Amino acid sequence: IDASLMLLSQTCGFSDHVVALSKTSHIAAQDPVGRTRLHYAVMLQDVGSVQLLLKETSEKPLVTIQDTDGNTPLHTLFTTTC
């Protein structure tokens, strides 16, 4: 997951955030702006990573985690263009 997100994120300028998230194994880890791997996978329209992330977690649903602006990954889907 992290490798594909890293490649896509370089195009959009998110690579620093994705690198920070890749240093933790916690699937619900958040970066300094509160985004998770799922936020970035959605922002980068990486359907494969989104599906994998949703299948891998048994913790608090990743779709409900908000970033510092109050956006969940679902909000991000409709508000982000790369």
mmCIF file of N, CA and C in Angstrom:
data_model
loop_
_atom_site.group_PDB
_atom_site.id
_atom_site.type_symbol
_atom_site.label_atom_id
_atom_site.label_comp_id
_atom_site.label_asym_id
_atom_site.label_seq_id
_atom_site.Cartn_x
_atom_site.Cartn_y
_atom_site.Cartn_z
ATOM 1 N N ILE A 1 0.832 -1.198 0.000
ATOM 2 C CA ILE A 1 0.000 0.000 0.000
ATOM 3 C C ILE A 1 0.865 1.246 0.000
ATOM 4 N N ASP A 2 1.808 1.305 0.935
ATOM 5 C CA ASP A 2 2.600 2.518 1.065
ATOM 6 C C ASP A 2 3.385 2.858 -0.195
ATOM 7 N N ALA A 3 3.895 1.862 -0.907
ATOM 8 C CA ALA A 3 4.662 2.123 -2.123
ATOM 9 C C ALA A 3 3.788 2.761 -3.196
ATOM 10 N N SER A 4 2.593 2.237 -3.387
ATOM 11 C CA SER A 4 1.719 2.821 -4.411
ATOM 12 C C SER A 4 1.253 4.213 -4.005
ATOM 13 N N LEU A 5 0.951 4.387 -2.717
ATOM 14 C CA LEU A 5 0.561 5.727 -2.257
ATOM 15 C C LEU A 5 1.705 6.711 -2.407
ATOM 16 N N MET A 6 2.927 6.254 -2.139
ATOM 17 C CA MET A 6 4.082 7.144 -2.263
ATOM 18 C C MET A 6 4.245 7.616 -3.698
ATOM 19 N N LEU A 7 4.154 6.720 -4.644
ATOM 20 C CA LEU A 7 4.297 7.105 -6.048
ATOM 21 C C LEU A 7 3.226 8.099 -6.468
ATOM 22 N N LEU A 8 1.997 7.832 -6.100
ATOM 23 C CA LEU A 8 0.911 8.745 -6.446
ATOM 24 C C LEU A 8 1.032 10.079 -5.713
ATOM 25 N N SER A 9 1.458 10.020 -4.455
ATOM 26 C CA SER A 9 1.511 11.237 -3.648
ATOM 27 C C SER A 9 2.579 12.202 -4.118
ATOM 28 N N GLN A 10 3.638 11.705 -4.731
ATOM 29 C CA GLN A 10 4.692 12.588 -5.231
ATOM 30 C C GLN A 10 4.139 13.537 -6.279
ATOM 31 N N THR A 11 3.204 13.075 -7.068
ATOM 32 C CA THR A 11 2.586 13.904 -8.106
ATOM 33 C C THR A 11 1.787 15.043 -7.492
ATOM 34 N N CYS A 12 1.169 14.783 -6.353
ATOM 35 C CA CYS A 12 0.267 15.758 -5.748
ATOM 36 C C CYS A 12 0.884 16.539 -4.599
ATOM 37 N N GLY A 13 2.128 16.252 -4.255
ATOM 38 C CA GLY A 13 2.795 16.988 -3.191
ATOM 39 C C GLY A 13 2.482 16.507 -1.790
ATOM 40 N N PHE A 14 2.007 15.281 -1.639
ATOM 41 C CA PHE A 14 1.679 14.733 -0.330
ATOM 42 C C PHE A 14 2.744 13.791 0.201
ATOM 43 N N SER A 15 3.861 13.652 -0.492
ATOM 44 C CA SER A 15 4.810 12.594 -0.154
ATOM 45 C C SER A 15 5.342 12.697 1.268
ATOM 46 N N ASP A 16 5.563 13.885 1.799
ATOM 47 C CA ASP A 16 6.055 14.018 3.177
ATOM 48 C C ASP A 16 5.077 13.412 4.175
ATOM 49 N N HIS A 17 3.800 13.627 3.957
ATOM 50 C CA HIS A 17 2.784 13.091 4.864
ATOM 51 C C HIS A 17 2.695 11.572 4.758
ATOM 52 N N VAL A 18 2.768 11.061 3.549
ATOM 53 C CA VAL A 18 2.690 9.621 3.353
ATOM 54 C C VAL A 18 3.921 8.939 3.952
ATOM 55 N N VAL A 19 5.085 9.569 3.838
ATOM 56 C CA VAL A 19 6.303 9.028 4.456
ATOM 57 C C VAL A 19 6.124 8.944 5.958
ATOM 58 N N ALA A 20 5.585 9.983 6.557
ATOM 59 C CA ALA A 20 5.374 9.987 8.011
ATOM 60 C C ALA A 20 4.447 8.848 8.423
ATOM 61 N N LEU A 21 3.399 8.616 7.668
ATOM 62 C CA LEU A 21 2.459 7.538 7.986
ATOM 63 C C LEU A 21 3.075 6.164 7.768
ATOM 64 N N SER A 22 3.966 6.054 6.808
ATOM 65 C CA SER A 22 4.556 4.744 6.518
ATOM 66 C C SER A 22 5.516 4.289 7.619
ATOM 67 N N LYS A 23 5.916 5.201 8.496
ATOM 68 C CA LYS A 23 6.837 4.854 9.585
ATOM 69 C C LYS A 23 6.123 4.203 10.765
ATOM 70 N N THR A 24 4.831 4.110 10.699
ATOM 71 C CA THR A 24 4.066 3.454 11.758
ATOM 72 C C THR A 24 3.287 2.285 11.174
ATOM 73 N N SER A 25 3.115 1.255 11.969
ATOM 74 C CA SER A 25 2.348 0.101 11.486
ATOM 75 C C SER A 25 0.879 0.208 11.881
ATOM 76 N N HIS A 26 0.547 1.213 12.658
ATOM 77 C CA HIS A 26 -0.836 1.395 13.115
ATOM 78 C C HIS A 26 -1.684 1.900 11.958
ATOM 79 N N ILE A 27 -2.654 1.113 11.546
ATOM 80 C CA ILE A 27 -3.435 1.422 10.347
ATOM 81 C C ILE A 27 -4.253 2.711 10.478
ATOM 82 N N ALA A 28 -4.602 3.076 11.704
ATOM 83 C CA ALA A 28 -5.399 4.288 11.917
ATOM 84 C C ALA A 28 -4.530 5.481 12.323
ATOM 85 N N ALA A 29 -3.218 5.356 12.159
ATOM 86 C CA ALA A 29 -2.319 6.462 12.514
ATOM 87 C C ALA A 29 -2.679 7.699 11.703
ATOM 88 N N GLN A 30 -2.512 8.852 12.347
ATOM 89 C CA GLN A 30 -2.818 10.116 11.692
ATOM 90 C C GLN A 30 -1.557 10.961 11.600
ATOM 91 N N ASP A 31 -1.436 11.717 10.517
ATOM 92 C CA ASP A 31 -0.295 12.610 10.339
ATOM 93 C C ASP A 31 -0.572 13.924 11.069
ATOM 94 N N PRO A 32 0.329 14.904 10.990
ATOM 95 C CA PRO A 32 0.118 16.163 11.721
ATOM 96 C C PRO A 32 -1.167 16.917 11.374
ATOM 97 N N VAL A 33 -1.737 16.668 10.197
ATOM 98 C CA VAL A 33 -2.999 17.327 9.845
ATOM 99 C C VAL A 33 -4.190 16.397 10.025
ATOM 100 N N GLY A 34 -3.949 15.264 10.695
ATOM 101 C CA GLY A 34 -5.030 14.365 11.072
ATOM 102 C C GLY A 34 -5.458 13.367 10.023
ATOM 103 N N ARG A 35 -4.752 13.317 8.918
ATOM 104 C CA ARG A 35 -5.145 12.395 7.851
ATOM 105 C C ARG A 35 -4.538 11.008 8.065
ATOM 106 N N THR A 36 -5.291 10.006 7.660
ATOM 107 C CA THR A 36 -4.845 8.618 7.726
ATOM 108 C C THR A 36 -4.428 8.149 6.332
ATOM 109 N N ARG A 37 -3.932 6.923 6.265
ATOM 110 C CA ARG A 37 -3.623 6.336 4.951
ATOM 111 C C ARG A 37 -4.870 6.328 4.066
ATOM 112 N N LEU A 38 -6.028 6.100 4.687
ATOM 113 C CA LEU A 38 -7.267 6.070 3.908
ATOM 114 C C LEU A 38 -7.581 7.436 3.309
ATOM 115 N N HIS A 39 -7.363 8.506 4.063
ATOM 116 C CA HIS A 39 -7.561 9.843 3.509
ATOM 117 C C HIS A 39 -6.739 10.009 2.224
ATOM 118 N N TYR A 40 -5.454 9.636 2.306
ATOM 119 C CA TYR A 40 -4.578 9.824 1.136
ATOM 120 C C TYR A 40 -4.929 8.887 -0.004
ATOM 121 N N ALA A 41 -5.299 7.659 0.299
ATOM 122 C CA ALA A 41 -5.699 6.732 -0.756
ATOM 123 C C ALA A 41 -6.919 7.272 -1.494
ATOM 124 N N VAL A 42 -7.857 7.846 -0.747
ATOM 125 C CA VAL A 42 -9.054 8.439 -1.360
ATOM 126 C C VAL A 42 -8.670 9.672 -2.170
ATOM 127 N N MET A 43 -7.849 10.538 -1.591
ATOM 128 C CA MET A 43 -7.442 11.757 -2.285
ATOM 129 C C MET A 43 -6.739 11.454 -3.607
ATOM 130 N N LEU A 44 -5.986 10.356 -3.609
ATOM 131 C CA LEU A 44 -5.216 9.983 -4.792
ATOM 132 C C LEU A 44 -5.965 9.025 -5.702
ATOM 133 N N GLN A 45 -7.211 8.732 -5.337
ATOM 134 C CA GLN A 45 -8.085 7.860 -6.113
ATOM 135 C C GLN A 45 -7.447 6.492 -6.382
ATOM 136 N N ASP A 46 -6.780 5.970 -5.355
ATOM 137 C CA ASP A 46 -6.137 4.657 -5.428
ATOM 138 C C ASP A 46 -7.128 3.615 -4.906
ATOM 139 N N VAL A 47 -7.983 3.136 -5.779
ATOM 140 C CA VAL A 47 -9.081 2.243 -5.412
ATOM 141 C C VAL A 47 -8.564 0.970 -4.746
ATOM 142 N N GLY A 48 -7.496 0.399 -5.259
ATOM 143 C CA GLY A 48 -6.941 -0.815 -4.679
ATOM 144 C C GLY A 48 -6.525 -0.627 -3.232
ATOM 145 N N SER A 49 -5.850 0.479 -2.933
ATOM 146 C CA SER A 49 -5.434 0.765 -1.562
ATOM 147 C C SER A 49 -6.633 1.025 -0.663
ATOM 148 N N VAL A 50 -7.626 1.721 -1.173
ATOM 149 C CA VAL A 50 -8.843 1.981 -0.391
ATOM 150 C C VAL A 50 -9.485 0.652 0.008
ATOM 151 N N GLN A 51 -9.639 -0.247 -0.943
ATOM 152 C CA GLN A 51 -10.255 -1.541 -0.650
ATOM 153 C C GLN A 51 -9.442 -2.321 0.372
ATOM 154 N N LEU A 52 -8.135 -2.340 0.217
ATOM 155 C CA LEU A 52 -7.275 -3.068 1.146
ATOM 156 C C LEU A 52 -7.351 -2.487 2.551
ATOM 157 N N LEU A 53 -7.295 -1.176 2.652
ATOM 158 C CA LEU A 53 -7.347 -0.523 3.963
ATOM 159 C C LEU A 53 -8.671 -0.803 4.669
ATOM 160 N N LEU A 54 -9.749 -0.780 3.931
ATOM 161 C CA LEU A 54 -11.053 -1.035 4.542
ATOM 162 C C LEU A 54 -11.194 -2.482 5.002
ATOM 163 N N LYS A 55 -10.546 -3.399 4.319
ATOM 164 C CA LYS A 55 -10.599 -4.806 4.702
ATOM 165 C C LYS A 55 -9.690 -5.122 5.887
ATOM 166 N N GLU A 56 -8.590 -4.374 6.045
ATOM 167 C CA GLU A 56 -7.563 -4.688 7.035
ATOM 168 C C GLU A 56 -7.879 -4.246 8.453
ATOM 169 N N THR A 57 -8.803 -3.373 8.638
ATOM 170 C CA THR A 57 -8.998 -2.810 9.973
ATOM 171 C C THR A 57 -10.166 -3.437 10.716
ATOM 172 N N SER A 58 -9.933 -3.666 11.992
ATOM 173 C CA SER A 58 -11.016 -4.127 12.869
ATOM 174 C C SER A 58 -11.209 -3.111 13.994
ATOM 175 N N GLU A 59 -10.436 -2.042 13.916
ATOM 176 C CA GLU A 59 -10.508 -0.982 14.921
ATOM 177 C C GLU A 59 -11.639 -0.021 14.572
ATOM 178 N N LYS A 60 -11.594 1.139 15.212
ATOM 179 C CA LYS A 60 -12.561 2.198 14.885
ATOM 180 C C LYS A 60 -12.602 2.337 13.363
ATOM 181 N N PRO A 61 -13.774 2.328 12.805
ATOM 182 C CA PRO A 61 -13.847 2.415 11.346
ATOM 183 C C PRO A 61 -13.050 3.603 10.793
ATOM 184 N N LEU A 62 -12.163 3.301 9.873
ATOM 185 C CA LEU A 62 -11.325 4.349 9.289
ATOM 186 C C LEU A 62 -12.148 5.439 8.613
ATOM 187 N N VAL A 63 -13.331 5.088 8.148
ATOM 188 C CA VAL A 63 -14.148 6.074 7.427
ATOM 189 C C VAL A 63 -14.691 7.167 8.347
ATOM 190 N N THR A 64 -14.618 6.970 9.661
ATOM 191 C CA THR A 64 -15.149 7.980 10.581
ATOM 192 C C THR A 64 -14.066 8.880 11.180
ATOM 193 N N ILE A 65 -12.806 8.600 10.893
ATOM 194 C CA ILE A 65 -11.719 9.411 11.463
ATOM 195 C C ILE A 65 -11.640 10.737 10.730
ATOM 196 N N GLN A 66 -11.672 11.820 11.498
ATOM 197 C CA GLN A 66 -11.649 13.165 10.925
ATOM 198 C C GLN A 66 -10.246 13.758 10.967
ATOM 199 N N ASP A 67 -9.917 14.541 9.940
ATOM 200 C CA ASP A 67 -8.660 15.284 9.965
ATOM 201 C C ASP A 67 -8.879 16.577 10.756
ATOM 202 N N THR A 68 -7.876 17.430 10.810
ATOM 203 C CA THR A 68 -7.985 18.647 11.623
ATOM 204 C C THR A 68 -9.032 19.627 11.103
ATOM 205 N N ASP A 69 -9.460 19.459 9.860
ATOM 206 C CA ASP A 69 -10.530 20.294 9.302
ATOM 207 C C ASP A 69 -11.903 19.665 9.502
ATOM 208 N N GLY A 70 -11.928 18.495 10.145
ATOM 209 C CA GLY A 70 -13.192 17.808 10.385
ATOM 210 C C GLY A 70 -13.643 16.920 9.238
ATOM 211 N N ASN A 71 -12.750 16.701 8.266
ATOM 212 C CA ASN A 71 -13.114 15.900 7.099
ATOM 213 C C ASN A 71 -12.776 14.427 7.291
ATOM 214 N N THR A 72 -13.743 13.571 7.017
ATOM 215 C CA THR A 72 -13.517 12.138 6.991
ATOM 216 C C THR A 72 -13.015 11.781 5.586
ATOM 217 N N PRO A 73 -12.549 10.558 5.371
ATOM 218 C CA PRO A 73 -12.160 10.184 4.008
ATOM 219 C C PRO A 73 -13.299 10.367 2.997
ATOM 220 N N LEU A 74 -14.534 10.136 3.420
ATOM 221 C CA LEU A 74 -15.661 10.316 2.514
ATOM 222 C C LEU A 74 -15.815 11.780 2.105
ATOM 223 N N HIS A 75 -15.652 12.705 3.059
ATOM 224 C CA HIS A 75 -15.689 14.127 2.712
ATOM 225 C C HIS A 75 -14.592 14.438 1.700
ATOM 226 N N THR A 76 -13.420 13.865 1.956
ATOM 227 C CA THR A 76 -12.269 14.110 1.100
ATOM 228 C C THR A 76 -12.540 13.660 -0.330
ATOM 229 N N LEU A 77 -13.261 12.578 -0.481
ATOM 230 C CA LEU A 77 -13.576 12.068 -1.814
ATOM 231 C C LEU A 77 -14.270 13.123 -2.667
ATOM 232 N N PHE A 78 -15.122 13.907 -2.047
ATOM 233 C CA PHE A 78 -15.917 14.878 -2.794
ATOM 234 C C PHE A 78 -15.334 16.282 -2.819
ATOM 235 N N THR A 79 -14.254 16.508 -2.081
ATOM 236 C CA THR A 79 -13.709 17.869 -2.018
ATOM 237 C C THR A 79 -12.301 18.012 -2.530
ATOM 238 N N THR A 80 -11.633 16.914 -2.837
ATOM 239 C CA THR A 80 -10.224 16.975 -3.218
ATOM 240 C C THR A 80 -10.034 16.693 -4.693
ATOM 241 N N THR A 81 -9.234 17.519 -5.299
ATOM 242 C CA THR A 81 -8.787 17.225 -6.666
ATOM 243 C C THR A 81 -7.279 17.312 -6.665
ATOM 244 N N CYS A 82 -6.663 16.417 -7.366
ATOM 245 C CA CYS A 82 -5.204 16.378 -7.401
ATOM 246 C C CYS A 82 -4.752 16.771 -8.779
#
